[in-house]
């Protein structure tokens, strides 16, 4: 992603804080964003243990959603006027999909989200999602996902199944972005292992993600071959 010198990233935690995998990808997302600009986080209802696991103390933390959004809008309008910066509203990575039809309240909620996306986009906020899994959805849910996508600056997925599903359903601007679990620095794996630190590269990361994963002999042999390289 090509970014100007001054960037502000606003991230709203809405995830399963009990899930170690979600904590991992959230931590790596924030670490990646912080290398490109200033990170602001609305902690929502996340417990202190989760915030500690993602090293949230490194970033500017908001406990008030109103103040969080207000500052996002102020920063974005300032960037539009001065052309010195961009403001990004970063959506959660991870998996999202639902095969249950929307009720009336859910449809109103989704319509409200679309209006929010539209308003933020008009004010110059760049909405993006990096490294998610997309779908499958029921037709009504897919309709709202298409509407939200219209106002997104960058919408990406972490696997070819999600990418094909999006393209087949008319979301042609969806692109690939690696799973943030693969962004972990090598030192995280070999901490305390002096031998591994002496020869840190190359190293391999194996993703076993698939739509209907079944561990079989072929996959076992491939992993064994990689381990022996």
PDB file of C-alpha atoms in Angstrom, residues 11-16 19-29 90-98 128-137 145 155-159 162-163 174-175 177-182 209:
ATOM      1  CA  UNK A  11      -9.109   0.676  14.763  1.00  0.00           C
ATOM      2  CA  UNK A  12     -12.286  -0.419  16.528  1.00  0.00           C
ATOM      3  CA  UNK A  13     -11.951  -3.716  18.382  1.00  0.00           C
ATOM      4  CA  UNK A  14     -14.915  -5.985  17.778  1.00  0.00           C
ATOM      5  CA  UNK A  15     -13.600  -9.505  18.069  1.00  0.00           C
ATOM      6  CA  UNK A  16     -13.662 -12.716  20.106  1.00  0.00           C
ATOM      7  CA  UNK A  19      -9.670 -16.503  20.834  1.00  0.00           C
ATOM      8  CA  UNK A  20      -5.861 -16.523  20.786  1.00  0.00           C
ATOM      9  CA  UNK A  21      -5.856 -16.411  16.983  1.00  0.00           C
ATOM     10  CA  UNK A  22      -7.887 -13.194  16.953  1.00  0.00           C
ATOM     11  CA  UNK A  23      -5.491 -11.646  19.456  1.00  0.00           C
ATOM     12  CA  UNK A  24      -2.554 -12.657  17.272  1.00  0.00           C
ATOM     13  CA  UNK A  25      -3.866 -11.152  14.033  1.00  0.00           C
ATOM     14  CA  UNK A  26      -5.014  -8.004  15.850  1.00  0.00           C
ATOM     15  CA  UNK A  27      -1.557  -7.537  17.358  1.00  0.00           C
ATOM     16  CA  UNK A  28       0.175  -8.001  13.995  1.00  0.00           C
ATOM     17  CA  UNK A  29      -2.306  -5.685  12.263  1.00  0.00           C
ATOM     18  CA  UNK A  90      -9.653  -0.014   9.833  1.00  0.00           C
ATOM     19  CA  UNK A  91     -12.161  -2.849  10.117  1.00  0.00           C
ATOM     20  CA  UNK A  92     -11.449  -6.110  11.890  1.00  0.00           C
ATOM     21  CA  UNK A  93      -9.529  -8.787  10.037  1.00  0.00           C
ATOM     22  CA  UNK A  94     -10.452 -12.432  10.585  1.00  0.00           C
ATOM     23  CA  UNK A  95     -13.438 -14.338   9.266  1.00  0.00           C
ATOM     24  CA  UNK A  96     -16.891 -12.929   8.596  1.00  0.00           C
ATOM     25  CA  UNK A  97     -19.816 -14.640   6.969  1.00  0.00           C
ATOM     26  CA  UNK A  98     -23.326 -15.715   7.863  1.00  0.00           C
ATOM     27  CA  UNK A 128     -10.400  -0.560   4.728  1.00  0.00           C
ATOM     28  CA  UNK A 129     -10.308  -4.187   5.755  1.00  0.00           C
ATOM     29  CA  UNK A 130      -7.065  -6.136   5.440  1.00  0.00           C
ATOM     30  CA  UNK A 131      -6.686  -9.909   5.452  1.00  0.00           C
ATOM     31  CA  UNK A 132     -10.181 -11.234   6.164  1.00  0.00           C
ATOM     32  CA  UNK A 133     -12.168 -14.287   5.110  1.00  0.00           C
ATOM     33  CA  UNK A 134     -15.311 -13.380   3.173  1.00  0.00           C
ATOM     34  CA  UNK A 135     -18.584 -15.305   3.099  1.00  0.00           C
ATOM     35  CA  UNK A 136     -20.590 -17.258   2.383  1.00  0.00           C
ATOM     36  CA  UNK A 137     -23.649 -15.057   2.908  1.00  0.00           C
ATOM     37  CA  UNK A 145     -21.933  -6.265   1.829  1.00  0.00           C
ATOM     38  CA  UNK A 155     -11.291  -4.382   0.808  1.00  0.00           C
ATOM     39  CA  UNK A 156      -9.114  -7.487   0.915  1.00  0.00           C
ATOM     40  CA  UNK A 157      -9.278 -11.177   1.765  1.00  0.00           C
ATOM     41  CA  UNK A 158      -6.680 -13.645   2.994  1.00  0.00           C
ATOM     42  CA  UNK A 159      -7.494 -16.745   0.965  1.00  0.00           C
ATOM     43  CA  UNK A 162     -12.931 -15.850  -0.324  1.00  0.00           C
ATOM     44  CA  UNK A 163     -11.490 -13.979  -3.294  1.00  0.00           C
ATOM     45  CA  UNK A 174     -11.763  -7.291  -3.802  1.00  0.00           C
ATOM     46  CA  UNK A 175      -8.073  -8.198  -3.691  1.00  0.00           C
ATOM     47  CA  UNK A 177      -3.868  -9.588   1.361  1.00  0.00           C
ATOM     48  CA  UNK A 178      -1.972 -12.183   3.445  1.00  0.00           C
ATOM     49  CA  UNK A 179      -3.272 -13.452   6.763  1.00  0.00           C
ATOM     50  CA  UNK A 180      -1.767 -11.332   9.540  1.00  0.00           C
ATOM     51  CA  UNK A 181      -0.802 -14.519  11.345  1.00  0.00           C
ATOM     52  CA  UNK A 182       1.875 -14.868   8.656  1.00  0.00           C
ATOM     53  CA  UNK A 209      -6.909 -22.977   6.000  1.00  0.00           C
TER      54      UNK A 209
END
